[in-house]
Short mmCIF file of C-alpha atoms and ligand atoms in Angstrom, two decimals:
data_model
loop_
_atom_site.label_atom_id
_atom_site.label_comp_id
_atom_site.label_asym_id
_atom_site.label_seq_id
_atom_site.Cartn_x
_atom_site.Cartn_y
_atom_site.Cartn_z
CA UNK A 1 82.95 -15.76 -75.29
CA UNK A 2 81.08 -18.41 -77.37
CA UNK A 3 78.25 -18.36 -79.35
CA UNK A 4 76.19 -19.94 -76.37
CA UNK A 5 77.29 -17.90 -73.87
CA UNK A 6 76.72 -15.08 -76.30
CA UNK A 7 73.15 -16.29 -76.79
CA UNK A 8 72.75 -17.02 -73.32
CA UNK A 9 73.73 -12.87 -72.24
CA UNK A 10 72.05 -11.51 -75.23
CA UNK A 11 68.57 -13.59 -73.62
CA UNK A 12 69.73 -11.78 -70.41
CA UNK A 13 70.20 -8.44 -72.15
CA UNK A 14 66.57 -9.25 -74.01
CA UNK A 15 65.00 -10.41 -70.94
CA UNK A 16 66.61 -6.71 -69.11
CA UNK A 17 66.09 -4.26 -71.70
CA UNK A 18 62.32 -5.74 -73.64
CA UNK A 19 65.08 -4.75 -76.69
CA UNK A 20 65.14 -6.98 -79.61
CA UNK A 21 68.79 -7.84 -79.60
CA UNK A 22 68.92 -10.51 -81.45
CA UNK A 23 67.64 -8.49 -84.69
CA UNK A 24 71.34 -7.18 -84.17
CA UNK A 25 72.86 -8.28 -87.20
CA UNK A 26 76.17 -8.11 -85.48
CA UNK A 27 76.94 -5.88 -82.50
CA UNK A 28 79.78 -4.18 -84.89
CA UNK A 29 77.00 -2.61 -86.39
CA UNK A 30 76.64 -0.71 -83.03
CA UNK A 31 79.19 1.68 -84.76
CA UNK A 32 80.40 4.89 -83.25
CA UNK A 33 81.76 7.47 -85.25
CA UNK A 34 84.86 7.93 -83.46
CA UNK A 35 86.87 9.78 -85.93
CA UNK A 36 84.00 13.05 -85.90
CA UNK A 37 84.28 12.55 -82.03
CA UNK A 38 87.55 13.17 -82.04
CA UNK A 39 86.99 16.00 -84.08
CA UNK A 40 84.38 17.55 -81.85
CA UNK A 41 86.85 16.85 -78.86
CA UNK A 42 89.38 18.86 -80.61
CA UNK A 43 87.18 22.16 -81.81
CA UNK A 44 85.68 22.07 -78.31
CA UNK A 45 89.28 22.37 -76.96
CA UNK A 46 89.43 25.36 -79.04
CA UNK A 47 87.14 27.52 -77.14
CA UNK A 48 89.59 28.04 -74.17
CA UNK A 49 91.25 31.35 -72.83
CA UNK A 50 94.55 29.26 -72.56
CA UNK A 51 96.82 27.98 -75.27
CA UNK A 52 96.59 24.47 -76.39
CA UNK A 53 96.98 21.68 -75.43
CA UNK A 54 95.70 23.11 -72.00
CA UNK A 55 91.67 24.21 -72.10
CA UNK A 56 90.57 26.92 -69.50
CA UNK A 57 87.03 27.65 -70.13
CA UNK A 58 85.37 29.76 -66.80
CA UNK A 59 81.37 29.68 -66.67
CA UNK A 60 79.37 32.29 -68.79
CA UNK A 61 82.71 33.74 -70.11
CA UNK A 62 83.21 34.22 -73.75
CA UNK A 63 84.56 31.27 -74.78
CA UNK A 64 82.11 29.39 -72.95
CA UNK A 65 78.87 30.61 -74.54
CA UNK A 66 80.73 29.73 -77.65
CA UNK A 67 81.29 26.22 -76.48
CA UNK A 68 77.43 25.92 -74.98
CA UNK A 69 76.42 27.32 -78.85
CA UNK A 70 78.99 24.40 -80.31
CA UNK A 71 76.99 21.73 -77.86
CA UNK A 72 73.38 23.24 -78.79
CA UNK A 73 74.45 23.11 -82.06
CA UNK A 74 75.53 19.26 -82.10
CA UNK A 75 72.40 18.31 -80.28
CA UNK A 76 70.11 19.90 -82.84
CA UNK A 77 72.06 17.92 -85.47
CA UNK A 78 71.05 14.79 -83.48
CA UNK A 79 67.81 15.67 -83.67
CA UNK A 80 67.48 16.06 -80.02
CA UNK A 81 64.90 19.24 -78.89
CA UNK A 82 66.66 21.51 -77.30
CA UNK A 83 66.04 24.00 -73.89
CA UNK A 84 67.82 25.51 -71.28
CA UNK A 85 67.09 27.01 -67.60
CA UNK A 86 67.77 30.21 -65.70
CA UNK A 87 71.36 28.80 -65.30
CA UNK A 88 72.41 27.63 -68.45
CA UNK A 89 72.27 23.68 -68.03
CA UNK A 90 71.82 22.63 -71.30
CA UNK A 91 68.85 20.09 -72.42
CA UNK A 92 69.04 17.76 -75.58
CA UNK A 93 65.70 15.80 -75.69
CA UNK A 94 65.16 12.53 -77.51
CA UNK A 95 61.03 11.67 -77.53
CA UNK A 96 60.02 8.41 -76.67
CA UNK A 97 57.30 6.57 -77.74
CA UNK A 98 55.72 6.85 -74.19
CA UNK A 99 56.75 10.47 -73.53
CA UNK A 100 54.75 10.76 -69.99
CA UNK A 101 57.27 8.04 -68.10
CA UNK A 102 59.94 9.36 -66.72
CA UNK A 103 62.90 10.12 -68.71
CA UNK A 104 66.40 8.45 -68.65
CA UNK A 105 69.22 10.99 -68.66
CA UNK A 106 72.64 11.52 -69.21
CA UNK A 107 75.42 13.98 -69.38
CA UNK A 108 77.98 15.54 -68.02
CA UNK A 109 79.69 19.08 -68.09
CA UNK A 110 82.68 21.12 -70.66
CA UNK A 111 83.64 23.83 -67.97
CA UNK A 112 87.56 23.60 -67.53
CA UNK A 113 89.83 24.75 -64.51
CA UNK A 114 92.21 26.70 -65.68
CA UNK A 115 95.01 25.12 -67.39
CA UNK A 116 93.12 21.45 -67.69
CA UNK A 117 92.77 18.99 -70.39
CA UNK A 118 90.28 18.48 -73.02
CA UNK A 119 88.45 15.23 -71.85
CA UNK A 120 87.42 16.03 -68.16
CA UNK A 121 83.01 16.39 -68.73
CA UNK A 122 83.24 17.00 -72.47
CA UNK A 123 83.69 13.21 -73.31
CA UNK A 124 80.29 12.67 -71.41
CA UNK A 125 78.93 15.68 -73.23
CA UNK A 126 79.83 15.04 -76.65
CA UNK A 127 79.88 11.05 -75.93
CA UNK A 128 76.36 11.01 -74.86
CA UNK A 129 75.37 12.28 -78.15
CA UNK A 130 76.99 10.27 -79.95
CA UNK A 131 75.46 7.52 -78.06
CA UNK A 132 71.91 9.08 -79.14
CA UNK A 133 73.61 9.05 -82.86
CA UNK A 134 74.63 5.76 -82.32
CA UNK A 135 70.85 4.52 -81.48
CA UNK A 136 69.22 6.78 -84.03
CA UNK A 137 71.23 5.26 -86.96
CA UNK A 138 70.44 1.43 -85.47
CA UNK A 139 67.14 2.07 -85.54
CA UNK A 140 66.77 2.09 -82.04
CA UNK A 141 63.12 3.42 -81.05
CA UNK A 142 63.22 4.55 -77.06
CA UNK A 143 60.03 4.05 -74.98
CA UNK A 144 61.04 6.25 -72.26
CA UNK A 145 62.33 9.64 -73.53
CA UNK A 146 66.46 9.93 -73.59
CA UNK A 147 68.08 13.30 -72.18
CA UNK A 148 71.02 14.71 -72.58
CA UNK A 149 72.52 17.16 -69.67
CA UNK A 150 75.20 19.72 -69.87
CA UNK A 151 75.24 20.74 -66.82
CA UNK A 152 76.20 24.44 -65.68
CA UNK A 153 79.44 25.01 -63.99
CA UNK A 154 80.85 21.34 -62.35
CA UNK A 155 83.73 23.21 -61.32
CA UNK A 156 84.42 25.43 -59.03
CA UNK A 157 86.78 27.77 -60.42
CA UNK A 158 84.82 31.33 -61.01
CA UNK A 159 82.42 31.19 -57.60
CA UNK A 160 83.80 28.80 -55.45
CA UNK A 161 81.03 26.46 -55.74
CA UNK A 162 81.22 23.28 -57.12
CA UNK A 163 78.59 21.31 -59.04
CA UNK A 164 76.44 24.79 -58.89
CA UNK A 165 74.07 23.40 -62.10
CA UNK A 166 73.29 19.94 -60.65
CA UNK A 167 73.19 21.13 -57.42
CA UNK A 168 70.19 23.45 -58.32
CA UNK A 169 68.94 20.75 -60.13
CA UNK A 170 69.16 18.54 -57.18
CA UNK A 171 66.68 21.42 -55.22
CA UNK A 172 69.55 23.29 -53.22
CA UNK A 173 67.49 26.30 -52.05
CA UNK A 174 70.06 27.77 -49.82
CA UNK A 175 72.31 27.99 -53.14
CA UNK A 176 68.96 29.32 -55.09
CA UNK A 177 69.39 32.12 -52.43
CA UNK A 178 73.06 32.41 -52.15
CA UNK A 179 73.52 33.11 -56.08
CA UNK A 180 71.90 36.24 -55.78
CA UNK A 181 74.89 37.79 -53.73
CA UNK A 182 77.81 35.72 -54.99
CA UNK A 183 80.41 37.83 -56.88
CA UNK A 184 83.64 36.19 -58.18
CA UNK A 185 87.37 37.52 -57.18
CA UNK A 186 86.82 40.03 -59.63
CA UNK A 187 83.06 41.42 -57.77
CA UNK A 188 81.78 40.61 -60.67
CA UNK A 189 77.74 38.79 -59.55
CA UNK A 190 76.41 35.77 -60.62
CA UNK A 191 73.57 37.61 -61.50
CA UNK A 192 75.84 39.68 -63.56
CA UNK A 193 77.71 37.09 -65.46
CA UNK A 194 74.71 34.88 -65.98
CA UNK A 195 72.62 37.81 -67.74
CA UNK A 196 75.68 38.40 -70.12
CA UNK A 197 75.68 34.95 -70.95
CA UNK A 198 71.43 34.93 -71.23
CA UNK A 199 70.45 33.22 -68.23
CA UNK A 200 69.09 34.13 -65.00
CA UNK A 201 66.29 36.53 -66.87
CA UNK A 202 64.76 36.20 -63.46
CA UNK A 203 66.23 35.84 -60.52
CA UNK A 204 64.21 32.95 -58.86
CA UNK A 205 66.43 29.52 -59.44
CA UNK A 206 63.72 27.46 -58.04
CA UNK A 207 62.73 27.22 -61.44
CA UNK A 208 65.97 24.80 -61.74
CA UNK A 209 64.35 22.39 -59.11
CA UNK A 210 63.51 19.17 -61.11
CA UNK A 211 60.53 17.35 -59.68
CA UNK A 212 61.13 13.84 -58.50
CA UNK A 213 59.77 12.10 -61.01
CA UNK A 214 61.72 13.56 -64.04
CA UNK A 215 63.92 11.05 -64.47
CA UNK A 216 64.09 7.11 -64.13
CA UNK A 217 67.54 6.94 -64.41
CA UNK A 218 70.91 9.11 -64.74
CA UNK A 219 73.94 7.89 -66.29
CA UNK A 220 77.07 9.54 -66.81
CA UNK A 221 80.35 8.60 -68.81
CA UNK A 222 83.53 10.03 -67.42
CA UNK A 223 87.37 9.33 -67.98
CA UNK A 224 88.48 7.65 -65.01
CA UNK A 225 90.81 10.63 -63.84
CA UNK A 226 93.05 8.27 -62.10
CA UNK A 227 95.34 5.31 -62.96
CA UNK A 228 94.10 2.40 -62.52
CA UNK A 229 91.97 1.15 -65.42
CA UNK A 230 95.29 1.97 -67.43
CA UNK A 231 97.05 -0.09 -65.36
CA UNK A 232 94.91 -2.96 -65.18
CA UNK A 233 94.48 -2.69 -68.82
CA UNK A 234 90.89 -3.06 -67.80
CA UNK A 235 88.25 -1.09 -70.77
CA UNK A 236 85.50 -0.04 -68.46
CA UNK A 237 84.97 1.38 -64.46
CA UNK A 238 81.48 0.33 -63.27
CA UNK A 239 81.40 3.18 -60.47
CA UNK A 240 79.68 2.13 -56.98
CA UNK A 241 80.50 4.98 -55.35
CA UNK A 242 81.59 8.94 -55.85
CA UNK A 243 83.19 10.32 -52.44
CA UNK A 244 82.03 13.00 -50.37
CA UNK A 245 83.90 16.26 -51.04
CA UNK A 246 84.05 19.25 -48.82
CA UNK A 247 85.74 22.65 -49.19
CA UNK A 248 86.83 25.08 -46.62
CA UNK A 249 87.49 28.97 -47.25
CA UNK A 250 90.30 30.36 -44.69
CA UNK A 251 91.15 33.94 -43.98
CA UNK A 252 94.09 35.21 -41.62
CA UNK A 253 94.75 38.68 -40.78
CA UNK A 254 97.82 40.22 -39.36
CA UNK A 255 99.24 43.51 -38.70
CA UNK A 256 101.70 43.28 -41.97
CA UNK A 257 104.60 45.73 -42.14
CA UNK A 258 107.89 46.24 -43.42
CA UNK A 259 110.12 43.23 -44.41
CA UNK A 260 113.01 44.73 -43.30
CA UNK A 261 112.17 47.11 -40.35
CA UNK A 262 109.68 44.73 -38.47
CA UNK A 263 111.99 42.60 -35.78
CA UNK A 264 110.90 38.46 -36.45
CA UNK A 265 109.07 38.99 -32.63
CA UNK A 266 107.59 42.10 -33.07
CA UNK A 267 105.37 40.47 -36.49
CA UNK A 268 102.04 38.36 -36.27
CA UNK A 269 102.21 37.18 -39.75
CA UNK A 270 99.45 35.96 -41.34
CA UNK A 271 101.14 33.92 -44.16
CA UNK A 272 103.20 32.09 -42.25
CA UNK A 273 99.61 30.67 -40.07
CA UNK A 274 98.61 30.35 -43.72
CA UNK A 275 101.35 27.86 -44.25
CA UNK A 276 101.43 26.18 -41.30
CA UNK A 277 97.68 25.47 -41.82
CA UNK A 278 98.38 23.61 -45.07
CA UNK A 279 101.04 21.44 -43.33
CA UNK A 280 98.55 20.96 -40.77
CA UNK A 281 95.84 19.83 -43.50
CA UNK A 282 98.38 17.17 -44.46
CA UNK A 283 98.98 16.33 -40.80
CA UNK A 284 95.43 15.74 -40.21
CA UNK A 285 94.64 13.94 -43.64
CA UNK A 286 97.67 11.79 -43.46
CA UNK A 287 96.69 10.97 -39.24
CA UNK A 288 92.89 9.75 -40.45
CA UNK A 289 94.13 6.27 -40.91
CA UNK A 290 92.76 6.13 -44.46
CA UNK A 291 93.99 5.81 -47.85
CA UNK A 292 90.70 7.10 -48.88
CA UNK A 293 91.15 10.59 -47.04
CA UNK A 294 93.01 13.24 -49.23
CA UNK A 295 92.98 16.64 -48.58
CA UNK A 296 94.36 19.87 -50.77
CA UNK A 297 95.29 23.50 -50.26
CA UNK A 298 94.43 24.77 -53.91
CA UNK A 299 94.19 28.32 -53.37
CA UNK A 300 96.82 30.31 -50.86
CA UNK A 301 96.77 34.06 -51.69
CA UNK A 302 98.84 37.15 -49.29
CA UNK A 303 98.11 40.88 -49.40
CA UNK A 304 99.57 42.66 -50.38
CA UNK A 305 102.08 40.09 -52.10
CA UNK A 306 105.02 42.30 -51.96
CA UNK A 307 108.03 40.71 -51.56
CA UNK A 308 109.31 43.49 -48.77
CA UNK A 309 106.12 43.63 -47.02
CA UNK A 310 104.97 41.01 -44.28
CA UNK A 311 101.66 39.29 -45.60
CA UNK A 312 98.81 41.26 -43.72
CA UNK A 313 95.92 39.06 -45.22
CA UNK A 314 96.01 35.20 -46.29
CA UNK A 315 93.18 33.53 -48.00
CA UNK A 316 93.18 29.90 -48.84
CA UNK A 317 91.06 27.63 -49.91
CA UNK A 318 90.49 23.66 -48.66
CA UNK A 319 89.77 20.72 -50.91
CA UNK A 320 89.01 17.64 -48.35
CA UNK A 321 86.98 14.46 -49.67
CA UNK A 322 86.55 11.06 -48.03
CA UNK A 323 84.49 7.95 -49.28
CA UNK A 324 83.62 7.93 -45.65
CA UNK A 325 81.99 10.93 -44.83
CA UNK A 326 82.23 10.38 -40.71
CA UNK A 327 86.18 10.21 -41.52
CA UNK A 328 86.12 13.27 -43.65
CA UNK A 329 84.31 15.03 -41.06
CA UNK A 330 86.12 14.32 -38.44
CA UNK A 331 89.49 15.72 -40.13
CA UNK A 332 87.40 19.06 -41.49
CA UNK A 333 87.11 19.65 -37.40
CA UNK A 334 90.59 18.70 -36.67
CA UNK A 335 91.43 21.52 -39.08
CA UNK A 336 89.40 23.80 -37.38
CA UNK A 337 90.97 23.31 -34.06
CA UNK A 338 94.26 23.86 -35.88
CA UNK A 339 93.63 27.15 -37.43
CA UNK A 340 91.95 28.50 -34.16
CA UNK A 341 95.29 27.18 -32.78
CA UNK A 342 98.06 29.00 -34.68
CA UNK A 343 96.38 32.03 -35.29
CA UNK A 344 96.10 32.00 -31.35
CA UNK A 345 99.69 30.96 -30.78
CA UNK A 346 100.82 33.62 -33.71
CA UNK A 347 98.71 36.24 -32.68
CA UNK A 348 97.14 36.44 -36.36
CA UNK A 349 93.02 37.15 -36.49
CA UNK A 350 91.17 34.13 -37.94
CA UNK A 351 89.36 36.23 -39.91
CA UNK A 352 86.91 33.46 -41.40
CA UNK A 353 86.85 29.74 -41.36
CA UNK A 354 84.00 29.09 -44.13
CA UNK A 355 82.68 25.54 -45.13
CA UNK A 356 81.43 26.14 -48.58
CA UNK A 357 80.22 23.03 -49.19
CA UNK A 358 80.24 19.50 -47.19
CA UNK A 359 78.06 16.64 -49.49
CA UNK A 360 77.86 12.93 -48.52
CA UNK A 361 78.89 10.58 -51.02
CA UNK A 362 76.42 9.08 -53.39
CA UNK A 363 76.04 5.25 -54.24
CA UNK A 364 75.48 3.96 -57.38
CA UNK A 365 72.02 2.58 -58.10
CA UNK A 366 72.17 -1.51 -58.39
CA UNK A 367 70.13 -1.79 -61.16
CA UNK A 368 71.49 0.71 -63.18
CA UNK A 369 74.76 -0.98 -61.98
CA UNK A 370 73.57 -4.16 -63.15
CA UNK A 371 72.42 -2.35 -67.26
CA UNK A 372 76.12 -1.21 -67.43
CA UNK A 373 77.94 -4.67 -66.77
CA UNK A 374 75.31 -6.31 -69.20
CA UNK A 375 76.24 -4.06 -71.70
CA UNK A 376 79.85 -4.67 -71.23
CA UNK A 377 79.38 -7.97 -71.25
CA UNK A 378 77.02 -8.02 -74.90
CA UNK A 379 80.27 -5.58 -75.89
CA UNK A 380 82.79 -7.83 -74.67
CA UNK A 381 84.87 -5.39 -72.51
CA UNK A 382 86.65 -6.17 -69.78
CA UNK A 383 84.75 -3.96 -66.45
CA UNK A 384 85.88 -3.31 -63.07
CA UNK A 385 83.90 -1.77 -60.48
CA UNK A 386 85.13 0.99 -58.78
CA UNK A 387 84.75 4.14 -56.81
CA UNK A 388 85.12 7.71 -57.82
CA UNK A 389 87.41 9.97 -55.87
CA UNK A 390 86.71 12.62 -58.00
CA UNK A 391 83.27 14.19 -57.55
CA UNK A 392 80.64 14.68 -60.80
CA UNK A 393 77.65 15.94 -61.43
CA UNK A 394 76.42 12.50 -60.87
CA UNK A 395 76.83 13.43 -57.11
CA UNK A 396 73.73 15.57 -57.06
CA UNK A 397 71.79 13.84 -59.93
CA UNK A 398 71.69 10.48 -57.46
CA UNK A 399 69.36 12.82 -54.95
CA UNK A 400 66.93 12.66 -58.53
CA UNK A 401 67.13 9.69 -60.14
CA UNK A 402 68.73 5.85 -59.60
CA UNK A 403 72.54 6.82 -60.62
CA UNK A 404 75.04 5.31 -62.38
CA UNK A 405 78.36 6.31 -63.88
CA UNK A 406 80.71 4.30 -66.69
CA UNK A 407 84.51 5.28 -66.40
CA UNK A 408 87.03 4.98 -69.26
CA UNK A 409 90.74 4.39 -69.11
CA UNK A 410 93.05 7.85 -69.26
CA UNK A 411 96.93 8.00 -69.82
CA UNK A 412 98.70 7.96 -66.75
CA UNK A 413 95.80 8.89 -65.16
CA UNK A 414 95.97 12.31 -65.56
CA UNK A 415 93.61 14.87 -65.19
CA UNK A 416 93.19 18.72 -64.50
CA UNK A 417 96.39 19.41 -66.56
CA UNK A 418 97.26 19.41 -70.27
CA UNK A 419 98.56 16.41 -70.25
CA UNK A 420 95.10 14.69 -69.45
CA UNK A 421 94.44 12.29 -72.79
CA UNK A 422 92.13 9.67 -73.41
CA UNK A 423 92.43 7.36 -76.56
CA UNK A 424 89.61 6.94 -79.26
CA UNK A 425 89.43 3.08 -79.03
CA UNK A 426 88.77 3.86 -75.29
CA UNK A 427 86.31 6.26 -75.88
CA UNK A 428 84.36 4.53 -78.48
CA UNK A 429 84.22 1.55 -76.05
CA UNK A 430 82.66 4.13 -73.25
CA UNK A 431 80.38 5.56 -75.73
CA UNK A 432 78.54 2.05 -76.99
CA UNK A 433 78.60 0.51 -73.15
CA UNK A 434 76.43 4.11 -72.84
CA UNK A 435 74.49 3.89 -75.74
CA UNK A 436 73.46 0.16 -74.59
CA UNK A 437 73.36 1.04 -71.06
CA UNK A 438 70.85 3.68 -72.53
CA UNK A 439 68.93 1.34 -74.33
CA UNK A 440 68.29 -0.76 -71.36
CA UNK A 441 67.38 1.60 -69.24
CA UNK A 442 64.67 3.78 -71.43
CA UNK A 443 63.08 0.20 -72.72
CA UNK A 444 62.26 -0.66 -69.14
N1 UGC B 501 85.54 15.17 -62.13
C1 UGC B 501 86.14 16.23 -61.67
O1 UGC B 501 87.23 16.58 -62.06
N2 UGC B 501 85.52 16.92 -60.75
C2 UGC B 501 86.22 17.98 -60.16
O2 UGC B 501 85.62 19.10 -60.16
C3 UGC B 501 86.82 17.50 -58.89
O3 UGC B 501 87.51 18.33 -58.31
O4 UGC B 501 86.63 16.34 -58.54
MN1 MN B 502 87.32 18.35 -63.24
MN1 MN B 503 84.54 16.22 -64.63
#
């Protein structure tokens, strides 16, 4: 890019953001201090209950309130005034100079499924305050205040529910209700596990509810959790879209019985409707006519899982998204009609066919679209816009605030196993586009 086409975006970025750009010495002064990040990344990884390299880290278990008291910690160091609510999302606060506008947030979450990697939320945690260090040391002065988020539990490994902090935050009051009676697979309550980790001192979680006008903008920095940034060789995803997820909760009952003494037509066994449930998820995902529709069967457990006894019980659990929610929906009922089906033609009891959760997708906000590609252009990164077939907290934040979320290369395109690696050079680059992207936004 030359120096008149530089001039000419920095007058756009000016003209956008009301920020002095040009008093930029150079935009390498825009420095990120990628070898403590790294460092961070790597003694976050520690708290886990799994050996490295994977990270398992369940909400409100021990080594995650020593993670949250790592991320508390790091946000005090960047000065940032910090507060948390009834379930544990995390708040690092950056005042601006006009502290009654609405704020511009961002974050993300460190919860890991079990036997994950070490990038999946916590580079938008630990990122986005860097990006505040990154602005601090400039000499960057906000007008609108700058938040970071952690947000409680974005996955949905301990109570089934996915995106349970943002979701709150977002004003669910059915799951403000449901919390109350949720227990885990070990009985152990929310209520429970939240007062051991020092949340939920009461038990009303309306007091999550944000109010509309909180925030002007969310923004969250993610690895791309898929393959094709890497393969582009493309530095930045300019998200448009996150697709609508849905999850499905499947019990089976049969009359179980001895593995050896029970004739094949005598049996109604509920593993094997189980099973051919999951084949029929595939049937039905792969029979939508979409690339975009994917479907998973996560979780299949039998009682009494003894290998001489005929599965009396089978519980499994559905992962179905779609960036076409119509689509999605349309396969959830096909489902439906199957398992009603084989547990009718196999004489097994459906003994629950539970849709835990069923969100639209969420589009991007344009002009928080339009501050990230500036700021890859000022940065001189290539950008790509995409959509998200993973779902974020970002999902529920766009029912708040105008959304927006910045992707970064990963190898391979892994994710949600040990394997899952992002580069530093790839994370500095995500971490100025969303300090800039930042800038923009709060000087507006
Ligand atoms: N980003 C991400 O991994 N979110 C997950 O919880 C998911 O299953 O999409
Ligand atoms: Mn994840
Ligand atoms: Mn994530």
């Amino acid at each position: 890019q030359n120096v008149d086409e530089m001039d000419s975006t920095i007058k756009t970025m000016e003209e956008f953001s009301g920020y002095p750009l040009h008093e930029i010495d150079s935009v390498s002064s825009f420095a990120v201090d990628s070898v403590n990040l790294q460092k961070q990344i790597d003694e976050l990884s520690s708290f886990s209950d799994s050996p490295a390299p994977s990270v398992t880290r369940i909400l409100y278990s021990e080594n995650d309130v020593l993670a949250r008291r790592f991320i508390k910690k790091l946000m005090k160091e960047a000065g940032l005034s910090v507060r948390e609510d009834a379930v544990g999302n995390i708040f690092g606060q950056w005042e601006g100079s006009e502290p009654d506008l609405s704020a511009v947030s961002t974050g993300s979450h460190i919860d890991a499924i079990p036997y994950s990697g070490k990038y999946d939320g916590v580079v938008g945690v630990l990122g986005a305050i860097e990006a505040i260090n990154v602005l601090k040391r400039y000499g960057f002065k906000p007008k609108r205040s700058l938040e970071v988020i952690m947000f409680t539990s974005e996955e949905p490994t301990r109570y089934g529910i996915s995106c349970l902090g943002s979701r709150l935050l977002a004003g669910s009051v059915s799951l403000a209700t449901a919390l109350k009676q949720t227990v885990d697979n070990q009985n152990i309550s929310f209520m429970e596990a939240a007062k051991s980790a020092g949340y939920a001192e009461n038990n009303d979680f309306s007091t999550v509810f944000l109010d509309d006008k909180r925030y002007s903008a969310f923004v969250e920095l993610h690895i791309e959790q898929g393959p094709i940034l890497e393969n582009e060789g493309i530095s930045i995803g300019i998200v448009t879209a996150i697709a609508a997820p849905a999850s499905i909760k499947v019990d089976f009952g049969g009359n179980g019985g001895h593995a050896g003494a029970a004739l094949m037509p005598q049996r109604n066994d509920a593993g094997l409707a189980a099973a051919e449930l999951a084949l029929a998820v595939e049937k039905h995902v792969l029979e939508s006519g979409s690339i975009d529709t994917v479907g998973t069967v996560g979780i299949l457990e039998l009682h009494p899982g003894a290998i001489n006894s005929i599965p009396s019980k089978a519980h499994m659990e559905i992962d179905t998204r779609d960036i076409d929610e119509k689509r999605r929906n349309n396969v959830i009922e096909k489902i439906h009609e199957s398992a009603a089906m084989i547990s009718k033609r196999r004489g097994v009891e459906l003994l629950g066919f539970k849709i835990v959760n069923q969100d639209p997708p969420a589009l991007s906000n344009e002009l928080v679209i339009k501050a990230m590609e500036s700021a890859t252009q000022v940065l001189n990164l290539s950008s790509k816009k995409m959509i998200s077939r993973a779902y974020h907290d970002s999902l529920f934040m766009a029912r708040k605030a105008p959304m927006g979320m910045i992707f970064i290369p990963c190898y391979k395109g892994y994710s949600h196993k040990p394997e899952e690696y992002a580069s530093p050079g790839d994370i500095e680059n995500g971490v100025k586009v969303l300090a800039l992207t930042l800038a923009n936004l709060s000087s507006n």
